[in-house]
Tab-separated table of C-alpha atoms in Angstrom:
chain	number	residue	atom	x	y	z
T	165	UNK	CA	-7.520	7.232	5.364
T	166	UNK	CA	-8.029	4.950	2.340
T	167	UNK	CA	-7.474	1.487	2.596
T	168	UNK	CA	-5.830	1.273	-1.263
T	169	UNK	CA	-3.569	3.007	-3.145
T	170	UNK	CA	-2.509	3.472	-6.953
T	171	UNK	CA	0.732	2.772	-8.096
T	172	UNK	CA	0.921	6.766	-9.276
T	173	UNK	CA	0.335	7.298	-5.726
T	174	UNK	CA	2.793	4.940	-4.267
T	175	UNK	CA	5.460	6.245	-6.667
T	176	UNK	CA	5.216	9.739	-4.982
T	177	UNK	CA	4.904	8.529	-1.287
T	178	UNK	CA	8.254	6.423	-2.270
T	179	UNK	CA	10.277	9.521	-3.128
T	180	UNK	CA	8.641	11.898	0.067
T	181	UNK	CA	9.621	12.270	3.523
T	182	UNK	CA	8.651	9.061	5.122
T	183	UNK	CA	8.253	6.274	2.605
T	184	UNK	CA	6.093	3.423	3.120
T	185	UNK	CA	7.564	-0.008	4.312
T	186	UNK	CA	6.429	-2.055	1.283
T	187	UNK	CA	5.762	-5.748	1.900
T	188	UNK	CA	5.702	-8.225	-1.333
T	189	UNK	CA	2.963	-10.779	0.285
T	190	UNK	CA	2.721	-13.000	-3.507
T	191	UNK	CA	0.941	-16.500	-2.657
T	192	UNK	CA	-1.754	-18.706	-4.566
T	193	UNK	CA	-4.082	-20.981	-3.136
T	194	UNK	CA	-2.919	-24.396	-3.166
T	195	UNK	CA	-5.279	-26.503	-4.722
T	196	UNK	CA	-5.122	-30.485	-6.441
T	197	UNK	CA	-3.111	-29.901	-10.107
T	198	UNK	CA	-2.199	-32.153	-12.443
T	199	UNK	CA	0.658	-34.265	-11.569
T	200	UNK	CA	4.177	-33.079	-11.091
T	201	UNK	CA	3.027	-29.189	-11.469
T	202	UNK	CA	5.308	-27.670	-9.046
T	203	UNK	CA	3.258	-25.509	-6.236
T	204	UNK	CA	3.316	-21.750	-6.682
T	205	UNK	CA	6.700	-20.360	-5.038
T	206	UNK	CA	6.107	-16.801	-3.704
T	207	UNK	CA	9.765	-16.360	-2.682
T	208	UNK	CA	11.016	-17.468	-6.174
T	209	UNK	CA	8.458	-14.399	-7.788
T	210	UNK	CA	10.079	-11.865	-5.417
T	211	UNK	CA	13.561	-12.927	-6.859
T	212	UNK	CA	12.925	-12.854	-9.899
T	213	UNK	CA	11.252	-9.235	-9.634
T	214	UNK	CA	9.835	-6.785	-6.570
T	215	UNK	CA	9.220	-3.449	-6.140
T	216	UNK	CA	12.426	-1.415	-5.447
T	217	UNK	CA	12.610	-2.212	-1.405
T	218	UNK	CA	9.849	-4.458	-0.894
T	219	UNK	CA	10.187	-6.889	1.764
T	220	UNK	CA	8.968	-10.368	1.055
T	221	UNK	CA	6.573	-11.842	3.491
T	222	UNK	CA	5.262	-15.654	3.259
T	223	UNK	CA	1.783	-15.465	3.909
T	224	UNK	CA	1.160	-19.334	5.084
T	225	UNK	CA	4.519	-19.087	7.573
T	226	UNK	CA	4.060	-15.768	9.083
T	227	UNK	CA	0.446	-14.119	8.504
T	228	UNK	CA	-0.880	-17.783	9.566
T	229	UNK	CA	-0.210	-20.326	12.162
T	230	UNK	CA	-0.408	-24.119	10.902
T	231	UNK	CA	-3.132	-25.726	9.585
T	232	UNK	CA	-5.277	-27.448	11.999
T	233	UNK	CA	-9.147	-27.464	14.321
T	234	UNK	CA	-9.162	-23.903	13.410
T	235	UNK	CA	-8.718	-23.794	9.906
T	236	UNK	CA	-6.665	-23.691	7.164
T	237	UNK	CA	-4.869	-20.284	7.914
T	238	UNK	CA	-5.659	-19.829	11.556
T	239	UNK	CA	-4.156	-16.364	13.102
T	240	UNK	CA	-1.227	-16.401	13.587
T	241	UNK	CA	0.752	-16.167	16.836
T	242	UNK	CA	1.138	-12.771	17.815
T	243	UNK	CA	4.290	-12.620	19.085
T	244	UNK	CA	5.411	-14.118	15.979
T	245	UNK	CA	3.413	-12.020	13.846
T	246	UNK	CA	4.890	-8.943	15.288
T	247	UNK	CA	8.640	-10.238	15.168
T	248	UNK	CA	8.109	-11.475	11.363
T	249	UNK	CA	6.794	-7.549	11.250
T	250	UNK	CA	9.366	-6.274	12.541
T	251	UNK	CA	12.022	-8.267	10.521
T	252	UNK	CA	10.294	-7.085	7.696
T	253	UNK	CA	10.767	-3.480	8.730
T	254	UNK	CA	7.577	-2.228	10.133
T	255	UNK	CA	7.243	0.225	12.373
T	256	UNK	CA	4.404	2.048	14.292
T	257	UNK	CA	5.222	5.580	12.835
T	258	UNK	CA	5.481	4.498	9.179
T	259	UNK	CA	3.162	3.851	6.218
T	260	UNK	CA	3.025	0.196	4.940
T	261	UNK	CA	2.280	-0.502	1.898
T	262	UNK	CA	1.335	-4.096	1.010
T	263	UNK	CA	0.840	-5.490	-2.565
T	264	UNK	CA	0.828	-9.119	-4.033
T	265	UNK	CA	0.301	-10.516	-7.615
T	266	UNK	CA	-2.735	-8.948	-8.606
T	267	UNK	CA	-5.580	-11.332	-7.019
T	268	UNK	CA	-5.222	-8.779	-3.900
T	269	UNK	CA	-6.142	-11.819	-1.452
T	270	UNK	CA	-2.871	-12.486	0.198
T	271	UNK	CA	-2.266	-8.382	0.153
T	272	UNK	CA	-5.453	-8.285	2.382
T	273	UNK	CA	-4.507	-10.640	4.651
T	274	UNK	CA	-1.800	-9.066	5.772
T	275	UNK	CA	-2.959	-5.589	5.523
T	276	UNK	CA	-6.025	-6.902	7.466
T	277	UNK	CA	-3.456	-8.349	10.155
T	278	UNK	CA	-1.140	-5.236	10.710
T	279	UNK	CA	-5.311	-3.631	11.010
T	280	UNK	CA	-6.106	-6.113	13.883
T	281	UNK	CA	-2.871	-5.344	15.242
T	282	UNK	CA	-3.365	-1.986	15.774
T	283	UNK	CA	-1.266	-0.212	12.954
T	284	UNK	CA	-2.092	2.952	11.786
T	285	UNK	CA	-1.457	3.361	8.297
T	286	UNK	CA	-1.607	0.616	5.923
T	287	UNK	CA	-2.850	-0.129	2.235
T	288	UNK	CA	-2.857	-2.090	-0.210
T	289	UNK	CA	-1.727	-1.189	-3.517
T	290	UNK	CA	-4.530	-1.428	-5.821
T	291	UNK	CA	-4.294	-4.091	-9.188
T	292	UNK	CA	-1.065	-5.561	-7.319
T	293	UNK	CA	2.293	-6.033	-8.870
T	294	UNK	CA	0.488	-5.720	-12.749
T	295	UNK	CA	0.082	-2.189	-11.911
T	296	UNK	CA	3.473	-1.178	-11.155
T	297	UNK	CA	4.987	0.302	-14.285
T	298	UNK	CA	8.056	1.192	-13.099
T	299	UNK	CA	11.407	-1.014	-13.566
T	300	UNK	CA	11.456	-3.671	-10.801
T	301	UNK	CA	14.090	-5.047	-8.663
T	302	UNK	CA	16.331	-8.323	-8.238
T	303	UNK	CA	17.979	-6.957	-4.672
T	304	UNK	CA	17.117	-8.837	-1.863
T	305	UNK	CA	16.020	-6.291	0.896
T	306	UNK	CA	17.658	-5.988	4.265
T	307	UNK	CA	15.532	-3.395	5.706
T	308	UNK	CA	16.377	-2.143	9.443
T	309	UNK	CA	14.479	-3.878	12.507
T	310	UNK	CA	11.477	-1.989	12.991
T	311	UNK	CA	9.557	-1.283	16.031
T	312	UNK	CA	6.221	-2.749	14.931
T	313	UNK	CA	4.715	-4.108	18.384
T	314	UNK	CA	1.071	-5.966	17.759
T	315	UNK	CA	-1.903	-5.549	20.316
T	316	UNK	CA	-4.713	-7.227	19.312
T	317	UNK	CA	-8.228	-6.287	18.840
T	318	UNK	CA	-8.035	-2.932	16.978
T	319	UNK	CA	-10.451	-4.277	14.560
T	320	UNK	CA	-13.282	-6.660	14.313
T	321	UNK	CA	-12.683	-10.694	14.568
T	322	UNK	CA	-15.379	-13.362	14.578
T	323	UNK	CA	-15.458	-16.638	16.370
T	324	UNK	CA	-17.322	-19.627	14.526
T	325	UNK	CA	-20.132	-18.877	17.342
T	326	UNK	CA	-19.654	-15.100	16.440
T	327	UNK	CA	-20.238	-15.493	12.870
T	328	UNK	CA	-23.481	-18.313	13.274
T	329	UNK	CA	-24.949	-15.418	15.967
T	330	UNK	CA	-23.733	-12.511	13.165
T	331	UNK	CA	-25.529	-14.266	10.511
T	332	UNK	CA	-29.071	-14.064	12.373
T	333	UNK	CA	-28.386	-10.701	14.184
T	334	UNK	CA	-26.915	-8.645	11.303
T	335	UNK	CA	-24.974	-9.408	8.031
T	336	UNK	CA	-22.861	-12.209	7.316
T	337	UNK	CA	-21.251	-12.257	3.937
T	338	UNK	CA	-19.793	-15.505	2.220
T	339	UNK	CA	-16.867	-14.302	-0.024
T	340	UNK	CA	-16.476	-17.540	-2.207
T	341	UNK	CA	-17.966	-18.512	-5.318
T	342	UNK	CA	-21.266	-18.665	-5.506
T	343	UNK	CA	-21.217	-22.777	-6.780
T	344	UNK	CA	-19.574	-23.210	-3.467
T	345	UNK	CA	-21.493	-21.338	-1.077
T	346	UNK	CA	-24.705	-23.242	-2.704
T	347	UNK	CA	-22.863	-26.425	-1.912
T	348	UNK	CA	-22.238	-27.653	-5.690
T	349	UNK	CA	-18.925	-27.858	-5.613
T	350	UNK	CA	-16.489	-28.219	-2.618
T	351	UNK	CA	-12.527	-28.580	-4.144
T	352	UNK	CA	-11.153	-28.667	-0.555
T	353	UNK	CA	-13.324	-28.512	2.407
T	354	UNK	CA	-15.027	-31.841	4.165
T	355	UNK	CA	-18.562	-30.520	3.040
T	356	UNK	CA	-19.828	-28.347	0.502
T	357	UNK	CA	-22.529	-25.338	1.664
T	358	UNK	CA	-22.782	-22.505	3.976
T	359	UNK	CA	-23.103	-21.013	7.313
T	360	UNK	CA	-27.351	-21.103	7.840
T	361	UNK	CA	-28.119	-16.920	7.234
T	362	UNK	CA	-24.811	-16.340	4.979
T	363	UNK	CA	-25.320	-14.097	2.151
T	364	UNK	CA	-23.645	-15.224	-1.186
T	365	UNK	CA	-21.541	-12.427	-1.665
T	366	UNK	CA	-18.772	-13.605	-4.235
T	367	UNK	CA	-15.499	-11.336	-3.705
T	368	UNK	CA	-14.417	-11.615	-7.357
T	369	UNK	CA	-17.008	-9.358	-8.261
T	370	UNK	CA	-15.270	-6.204	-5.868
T	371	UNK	CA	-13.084	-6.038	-9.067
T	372	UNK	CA	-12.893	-4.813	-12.705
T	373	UNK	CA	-11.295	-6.862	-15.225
T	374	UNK	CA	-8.338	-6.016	-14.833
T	375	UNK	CA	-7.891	-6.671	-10.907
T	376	UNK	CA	-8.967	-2.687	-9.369
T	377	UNK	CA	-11.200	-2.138	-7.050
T	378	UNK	CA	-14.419	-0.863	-8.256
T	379	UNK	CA	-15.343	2.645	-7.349
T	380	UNK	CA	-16.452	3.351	-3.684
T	381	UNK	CA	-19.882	4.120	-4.307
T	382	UNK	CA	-20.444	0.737	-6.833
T	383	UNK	CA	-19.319	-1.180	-4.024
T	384	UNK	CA	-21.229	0.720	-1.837
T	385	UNK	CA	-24.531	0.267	-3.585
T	386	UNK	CA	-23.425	-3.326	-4.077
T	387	UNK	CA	-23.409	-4.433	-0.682
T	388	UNK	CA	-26.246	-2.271	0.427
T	389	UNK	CA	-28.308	-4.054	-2.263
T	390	UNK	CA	-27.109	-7.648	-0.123
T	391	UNK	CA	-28.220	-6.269	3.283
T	392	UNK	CA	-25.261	-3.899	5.044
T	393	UNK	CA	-26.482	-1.272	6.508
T	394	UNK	CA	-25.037	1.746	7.870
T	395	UNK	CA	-26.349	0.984	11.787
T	396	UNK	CA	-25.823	-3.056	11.376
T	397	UNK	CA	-23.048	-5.129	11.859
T	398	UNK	CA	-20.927	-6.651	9.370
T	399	UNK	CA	-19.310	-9.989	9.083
T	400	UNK	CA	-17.172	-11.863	6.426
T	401	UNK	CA	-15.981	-15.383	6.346
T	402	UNK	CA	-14.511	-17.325	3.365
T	403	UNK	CA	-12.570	-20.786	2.947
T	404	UNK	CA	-9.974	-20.026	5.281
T	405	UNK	CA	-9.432	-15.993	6.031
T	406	UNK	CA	-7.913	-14.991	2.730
T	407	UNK	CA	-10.318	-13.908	0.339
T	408	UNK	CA	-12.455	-13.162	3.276
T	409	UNK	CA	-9.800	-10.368	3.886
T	410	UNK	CA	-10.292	-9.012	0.743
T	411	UNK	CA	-14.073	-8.713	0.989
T	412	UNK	CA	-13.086	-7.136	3.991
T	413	UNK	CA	-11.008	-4.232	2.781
T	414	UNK	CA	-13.291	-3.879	-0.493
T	415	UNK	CA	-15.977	-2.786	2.704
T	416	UNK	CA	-13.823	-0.608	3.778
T	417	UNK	CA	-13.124	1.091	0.971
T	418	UNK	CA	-16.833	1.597	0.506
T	419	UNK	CA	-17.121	3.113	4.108
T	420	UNK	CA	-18.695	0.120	5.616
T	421	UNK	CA	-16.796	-1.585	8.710
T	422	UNK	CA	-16.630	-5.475	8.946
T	423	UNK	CA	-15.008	-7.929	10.953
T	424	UNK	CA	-13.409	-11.608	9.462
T	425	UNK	CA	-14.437	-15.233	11.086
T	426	UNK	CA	-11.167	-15.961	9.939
T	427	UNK	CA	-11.451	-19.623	10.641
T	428	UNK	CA	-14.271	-19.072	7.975
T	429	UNK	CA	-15.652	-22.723	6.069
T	430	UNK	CA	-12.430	-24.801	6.489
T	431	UNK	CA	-12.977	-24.514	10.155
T	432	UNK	CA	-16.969	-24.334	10.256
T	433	UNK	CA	-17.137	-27.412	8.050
T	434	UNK	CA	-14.533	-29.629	10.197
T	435	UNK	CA	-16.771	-29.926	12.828
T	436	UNK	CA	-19.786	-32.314	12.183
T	437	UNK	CA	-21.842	-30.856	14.362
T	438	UNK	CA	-22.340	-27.340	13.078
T	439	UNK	CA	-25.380	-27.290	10.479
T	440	UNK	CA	-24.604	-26.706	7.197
T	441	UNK	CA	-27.324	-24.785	4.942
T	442	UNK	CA	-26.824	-25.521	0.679
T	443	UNK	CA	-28.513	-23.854	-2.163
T	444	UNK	CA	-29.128	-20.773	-3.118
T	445	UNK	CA	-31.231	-19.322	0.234
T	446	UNK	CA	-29.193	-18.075	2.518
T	447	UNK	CA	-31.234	-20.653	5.419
């Protein structure tokens, strides 16, 4: 099964037999802004527009735990997790569909999570909420309860000691931008740099222009070009499990299966005593 969809797609699964649950996961990183810039308000964006039915779902409340020694968005608690699913309408036997405002980070989060979790069929809507073209909604959804009941371990999920072994074993991708993975430039974390054996591997450039995923096989040749192979193991890590996710699913749309040290820098770099490599060389 693919791990995206298009909107033309979506807008026939909506009117079949078993519609997708669709989940409206709209967040932005929170970062220093000038003052008195009011922080990004997911819920307010789902008011004031959704997709027809889509459930909204607050990515730093219920596809995280709070901030703390394990990082910025730590997993969340699955019991939690699977009542904030099930609130939100999922169940085991149908489709989710997952979509956010176009960046696709937050969307893989969650579609990563509900992965993890063992559900079967979920995407995420490819371009986000720019693609939709059809009229969108001001009703607040009240979907039924669903049935959704999480269980771990369905896919691959990286420790901090996971991801320093991963990086000398196999292939450990670094999903931010490239001025802070060579330790430049660190907006948020204690320290800038990256895990010792990381591979720069920037997740903004998984996308065209205007926000789709690139073709399978460009992203295929991409990442074989930085070291994945079809017999090694794969590992992603990012500032805090986010964009990570959506390096993640851009691997799985080209074929290649990866796990997520979802504690990623903002956990690694909290701890003095883990070694920190900068530049451009991946040691």
């Amino acid at each position: 099964m693919n791990a995206i969809i298009s909107a033309s797609e979506l807008v026939d699964e909506l009117a079949g037999p078993n519609p997708p649950v669709l989940l409206d996961v709209r967040w932005q990183l929170s970062t220093a802004k000038a003052a008195g810039a009011p922080p990004f308000d997911g819920r307010a964006e789902y008011a004031a527009g959704h997709l027809p039915g889509a459930v909204y779902v607050d990515l730093d409340r219920e596809l995280a735990s709070a901030p703390g020694a394990h990082g910025r968005h730590p997993l969340p608690e699955v019991g939690e997790f699977g009542a904030a699913m099930r609130r939100a309408g999922v169940s085991d036997g149908r489709p989710v569909v997952v979509y956010d405002g176009g960046q696709g980070w937050a969307a893989a989060r969650a579609w990563w999570l509900l992965r993890w979790t063992g559900h079967p069929n979920v995407r995420v809507l490819d371009g986000g909420l720019p693609s939709w073209e059809v009229p969108l909604s001001t009703d607040v959804t009240a979907p039924a309860e669903g049935d959704f009941t999480p269980v771990p371990g369905a896919t691959g999920l990286l420790d901090a000691d996971g991801a320093a072994a991963l990086a000398r074993s196999g292939v450990l991708f670094d999903a931010r931008a490239g001025e802070r993975y060579r330790g430049e430039v660190e907006p948020i974390d204690p320290v800038g740099g990256h895990i010792p054996g990381a591979v720069s591997a920037p997740t903004t450039a998984n996308v065209a222009p205007d926000g789709h995923f690139l073709p399978a096989e460009e992203l295929r040749a991409r990442f074989k070009t930085l070291g994945a192979t079809d017999d090694g193991a794969v590992g992603v890590y990012c500032g805090s499990g986010v964009s990570g996710a959506h390096e993640v699913l851009a691997l799985a749309v080209a074929g290649i299966e990866a796990a997520l040290y979802v504690g990623s820098w903002s956990e690694w770099s909290s701890d003095p005593a883990r070694p920190v490599a900068v530049g451009p060389d991946p040691q």
